[in-house]
């Protein structure tokens, strides 16, 4: 440590909010160069490399072949799939000296598809799994939390190519299992969540989320069944339809000044019999869908009035279309839309698609707009008075909602995306016509999977999950050094003994960080806690009596062992 | 090989001119993505990683500490040193979503200087050597020869920081020795050449050039003494001054139509006594120097008429100023400059600096312009009739010129730059005020060195130097696999024997590329030659008689060995 390029800081960096960011900077693992752009100092780089090693080993174990594509890429392949445009501001674009458009690769589906097209031509070459561990670039709107969400980051991205869906599923499952092994070896607490509502098939996409309060991804899970899903992927548990016979007729009331659900419920409770809540109302939210290559379409979305429309869920449901709320100009152009009083009738009379929350089953009765200013219809029954054009997952998901598998209630939690596996199918192989000659002599369009692990982000995730209030605590698999050996004794014999012990441990195959600085024992202990090697060895006062101390950074336990045999004891502690 | 992501090509790629480019593409090591931008396929990546490992080991051996800086960098530090502008079109510039100027790092002097400034504050922290192995970007005007001169490439760049010149020299020599070890381990034939003419001190900068006919760098060397230098760095051997006494007076002649040296010499031989050659004339070339932060300055450069002015040498001599030839407008604005008839007199009379080739010593007599149209002066003697303002290295260097060390003659050769070591001094530490507190309590400005190895380029250099007409030939240190085991026998026992041999070699610690494809032996042998593993093992017809064959890819020698004991024999061949 007397020569290590390291300076630990007493104070948290001003821009840091989450613990991993604070500690990785204070402990000299990383340094900020620009927003979302960091340097890796010696200790940080060692953790990064250790994680890369685990990822590489598990990728090789499933037959993945490592290659390395450029980060600086030409526009054309991304133009062919429209991602040059779709990526929006998140794509770093640049021009070369000849004016050619280029980009910094955010992910490489296009390049791998064209690569396989170029190299392979026969079904005999299939299947193939290719991966790279590479620096990637995304111009995040809000880079945050140090290396947790950077604009330059290291990712392992893998791509599988298969002749058919069974092959793709097999490759997908291989990656799923490899990722489980990776995260277990890294001692990360994580959940696997469904990432899409299943429009592309039940297991088309899953995310690996590290459990963390500082996570940006909200997911829900059912503690009873273990079900877990991204909020966007939650399928609403629809009740059974109810009998329509005998339900009272719909009645229109003058409800002046009730543009909001709250005012409507207030009006009803004040003017009508019965007790009304927002859940009795049907709120109709007007949106405009922009589907690629199509004219914008105005759509009505009906959700129970006690729930907000969750735009992320709505967008996931209509993807790849984008969603925009109606503007005043849109309302002016469509006078049948009476703001605050929109009902199903006017929509359907004017050919506007009307999609409802899955809870709006036949036989449910609703208070909703009567399509005239200051008027609402009461007792409008689905399946009798209106028939929606379909259902849509657009309403917010709340703690306590029933789990889609019927096993219990959903609770929400926060997570950090650390892995994503995706059965892409033929989106990219279609774009580039990636065919091989099949066994029967006819061309077969390949089917592709895409699988990512956020390698540099994992450094922060592990720090986030394993730190304590004193500093970092690295699991043995990824610690920069196995042993932190503190010389806390100025006696020459003790110093010589410590140096000999370091040499012996090194010879025994342990990497040792030797604190040979002239600082006080107190400073050294504090730094050892901050830096977070899993096993700390102290050559201190006890050395004169023939003992050294072994401390476990995780449990805090300290054990005195005899100097004779100390090597074995430290090796056992560090490997155990 | 039946599953390896590899397709070998029969034909050379259309855009390839140099052997390494052709072979690395044909053998499936790399693939082009854009001009100067390449993908590394499995075999290529293995070579690249093997080279990285050698570089890393030797850098660690001299106490270098590995870190990793971003490639995406903010403009500010490069603005501070003016390199944002000076780099010209070779710098990839881009804007982020907020409009901030960024760049893709071509080299990181600025970032390392500011990093050290941020971390270190005391002389006790010094010295330090930091390095990274990183992807770098330069928008080369003419990317060429595949990965030999790419726009995205892998470089090892190291930087030393010291308290004083002695420290810098020590760090410089450490790197020099480390580079020698690296290139020796990689079995590269190289020379070390002086890279500057010594304005910053004799050993301020040296280049490591791999000898290669396809190299872009021309260097000269003296076979007798081992002296080698970049053409830009050659110091002209100046003759001793000659006695002036007794030399005839200068005479002006009407020499109509003699704007060129050739026509002037022709005129002299036709009209005067004696035999004249171009070497008797003094050619005065007018240039404009653009020094940073200064007004352009017109300067006259006088060289013997038998030599051209080498603009690269001239620029190296006046660096960081840039050189421009005078335009017609410049001549018009300075009527004392009579094109084709310029002589020292008019320059000195008009305050124009006049710098001459070192061969123009006192007592040499010249034919040169008389500053009037159609007139030349004959017998103008340096030190008598004119006194230059100084000498300049601007004349071309030619084969046969005397070596600066006086040991023999210079011969020129071509090389590829593979390493560059540089005593930067305080250029960057001044720009960022990188001081530490000295032993006496006063601030000490650090002095910096910069040291680069072109890691990805080395893959091409090794291929270039070691291939033969059949394909690649990798030295053992960097071969993707130690052994290429070809199954050239369809017999089941032979196949099983080959697979067992592969497993045994693997267990013995050798990496084996097993050709288990269903191709013909001929195809397999051709591929083995093209791919270039140093040791090829053939399990062929002889297997029935209990023998296999070991082939040395470099010597072409084939040895039959008994199946019993084959493992030891192969290990000996592969390690030997």
mmCIF file of N, CA, C and O in Angstrom, chain A residues 34 73 103 115 125-126 128 153 161 175 211 279 281 308 360 395 445 479 483 485 543 549 566 573 575:
data_model
loop_
_atom_site.group_PDB
_atom_site.id
_atom_site.type_symbol
_atom_site.label_atom_id
_atom_site.label_comp_id
_atom_site.label_asym_id
_atom_site.label_seq_id
_atom_site.Cartn_x
_atom_site.Cartn_y
_atom_site.Cartn_z
ATOM 1 N N UNK A 34 -16.540 12.386 -16.242
ATOM 2 C CA UNK A 34 -17.618 13.200 -16.803
ATOM 3 C C UNK A 34 -18.917 12.552 -16.304
ATOM 4 O O UNK A 34 -18.872 11.457 -15.731
ATOM 5 N N UNK A 73 -19.346 2.081 -34.709
ATOM 6 C CA UNK A 73 -20.076 1.303 -35.722
ATOM 7 C C UNK A 73 -20.651 2.196 -36.811
ATOM 8 O O UNK A 73 -20.990 3.357 -36.563
ATOM 9 N N UNK A 103 -21.899 5.491 -34.940
ATOM 10 C CA UNK A 103 -22.491 5.497 -33.612
ATOM 11 C C UNK A 103 -21.609 4.696 -32.680
ATOM 12 O O UNK A 103 -20.754 3.925 -33.120
ATOM 13 N N UNK A 115 -22.961 -10.695 -38.887
ATOM 14 C CA UNK A 115 -21.734 -11.492 -38.792
ATOM 15 C C UNK A 115 -22.034 -12.961 -39.088
ATOM 16 O O UNK A 115 -21.345 -13.610 -39.889
ATOM 17 N N UNK A 125 -23.855 -25.836 -39.426
ATOM 18 C CA UNK A 125 -23.095 -24.908 -38.576
ATOM 19 C C UNK A 125 -23.861 -24.556 -37.300
ATOM 20 O O UNK A 125 -23.306 -23.936 -36.390
ATOM 21 N N UNK A 126 -25.131 -24.887 -37.273
ATOM 22 C CA UNK A 126 -25.996 -24.440 -36.180
ATOM 23 C C UNK A 126 -26.087 -25.481 -35.084
ATOM 24 O O UNK A 126 -25.913 -26.654 -35.376
ATOM 25 N N UNK A 128 -25.306 -21.804 -32.701
ATOM 26 C CA UNK A 128 -24.085 -21.128 -32.268
ATOM 27 C C UNK A 128 -24.435 -20.073 -31.209
ATOM 28 O O UNK A 128 -25.488 -19.431 -31.289
ATOM 29 N N UNK A 153 -19.999 1.871 -20.183
ATOM 30 C CA UNK A 153 -20.057 0.767 -19.220
ATOM 31 C C UNK A 153 -19.650 -0.528 -19.905
ATOM 32 O O UNK A 153 -19.618 -0.610 -21.132
ATOM 33 N N UNK A 161 -28.039 -18.236 -32.120
ATOM 34 C CA UNK A 161 -28.686 -18.399 -33.425
ATOM 35 C C UNK A 161 -29.062 -19.862 -33.580
ATOM 36 O O UNK A 161 -28.230 -20.744 -33.363
ATOM 37 N N UNK A 175 -28.721 -19.956 -21.128
ATOM 38 C CA UNK A 175 -28.309 -18.653 -20.607
ATOM 39 C C UNK A 175 -28.941 -18.382 -19.249
ATOM 40 O O UNK A 175 -28.299 -17.860 -18.340
ATOM 41 N N UNK A 211 -31.906 -7.323 -5.835
ATOM 42 C CA UNK A 211 -32.760 -6.633 -4.876
ATOM 43 C C UNK A 211 -31.986 -5.477 -4.265
ATOM 44 O O UNK A 211 -30.891 -5.658 -3.752
ATOM 45 N N UNK A 279 -63.791 3.499 -7.188
ATOM 46 C CA UNK A 279 -63.768 2.213 -7.878
ATOM 47 C C UNK A 279 -65.061 1.942 -8.631
ATOM 48 O O UNK A 279 -65.125 1.041 -9.472
ATOM 49 N N UNK A 281 -66.404 4.112 -10.582
ATOM 50 C CA UNK A 281 -66.399 4.911 -11.807
ATOM 51 C C UNK A 281 -65.482 4.296 -12.860
ATOM 52 O O UNK A 281 -64.558 3.538 -12.533
ATOM 53 N N UNK A 308 -54.822 4.948 -11.532
ATOM 54 C CA UNK A 308 -54.269 5.783 -12.585
ATOM 55 C C UNK A 308 -53.890 4.904 -13.777
ATOM 56 O O UNK A 308 -53.669 3.694 -13.624
ATOM 57 N N UNK A 360 -62.913 -4.790 -16.237
ATOM 58 C CA UNK A 360 -64.203 -4.348 -16.787
ATOM 59 C C UNK A 360 -64.828 -5.520 -17.548
ATOM 60 O O UNK A 360 -64.866 -5.548 -18.776
ATOM 61 N N UNK A 395 -53.730 -0.052 -16.416
ATOM 62 C CA UNK A 395 -53.940 0.477 -15.068
ATOM 63 C C UNK A 395 -52.730 0.179 -14.193
ATOM 64 O O UNK A 395 -52.050 -0.841 -14.372
ATOM 65 N N UNK A 445 -34.657 -19.471 -42.228
ATOM 66 C CA UNK A 445 -34.408 -18.205 -41.543
ATOM 67 C C UNK A 445 -34.038 -18.495 -40.094
ATOM 68 O O UNK A 445 -34.773 -19.204 -39.391
ATOM 69 N N UNK A 479 -13.185 -10.151 -4.562
ATOM 70 C CA UNK A 479 -12.356 -9.210 -3.801
ATOM 71 C C UNK A 479 -11.077 -8.884 -4.575
ATOM 72 O O UNK A 479 -10.477 -9.767 -5.184
ATOM 73 N N UNK A 483 -6.523 -11.167 0.924
ATOM 74 C CA UNK A 483 -6.125 -10.854 2.302
ATOM 75 C C UNK A 483 -5.590 -9.424 2.372
ATOM 76 O O UNK A 483 -4.821 -9.003 1.515
ATOM 77 N N UNK A 485 -3.335 -7.426 4.768
ATOM 78 C CA UNK A 485 -2.437 -7.672 5.893
ATOM 79 C C UNK A 485 -1.957 -6.326 6.454
ATOM 80 O O UNK A 485 -1.229 -5.592 5.781
ATOM 81 N N UNK A 543 2.227 -9.734 18.360
ATOM 82 C CA UNK A 543 3.308 -10.420 17.658
ATOM 83 C C UNK A 543 4.430 -10.789 18.611
ATOM 84 O O UNK A 543 5.051 -11.860 18.491
ATOM 85 N N UNK A 549 -3.641 -11.672 14.416
ATOM 86 C CA UNK A 549 -5.102 -11.704 14.483
ATOM 87 C C UNK A 549 -5.665 -11.856 13.080
ATOM 88 O O UNK A 549 -5.185 -11.222 12.141
ATOM 89 N N UNK A 566 0.571 -19.671 11.089
ATOM 90 C CA UNK A 566 -0.336 -18.588 10.689
ATOM 91 C C UNK A 566 -0.722 -18.705 9.218
ATOM 92 O O UNK A 566 -1.851 -18.419 8.838
ATOM 93 N N UNK A 573 -8.868 -19.404 6.460
ATOM 94 C CA UNK A 573 -9.870 -18.341 6.621
ATOM 95 C C UNK A 573 -10.214 -17.705 5.285
ATOM 96 O O UNK A 573 -11.379 -17.439 4.981
ATOM 97 N N UNK A 575 -9.899 -18.947 2.273
ATOM 98 C CA UNK A 575 -10.500 -19.842 1.282
ATOM 99 C C UNK A 575 -11.808 -20.428 1.770
ATOM 100 O O UNK A 575 -12.602 -20.914 0.981
#
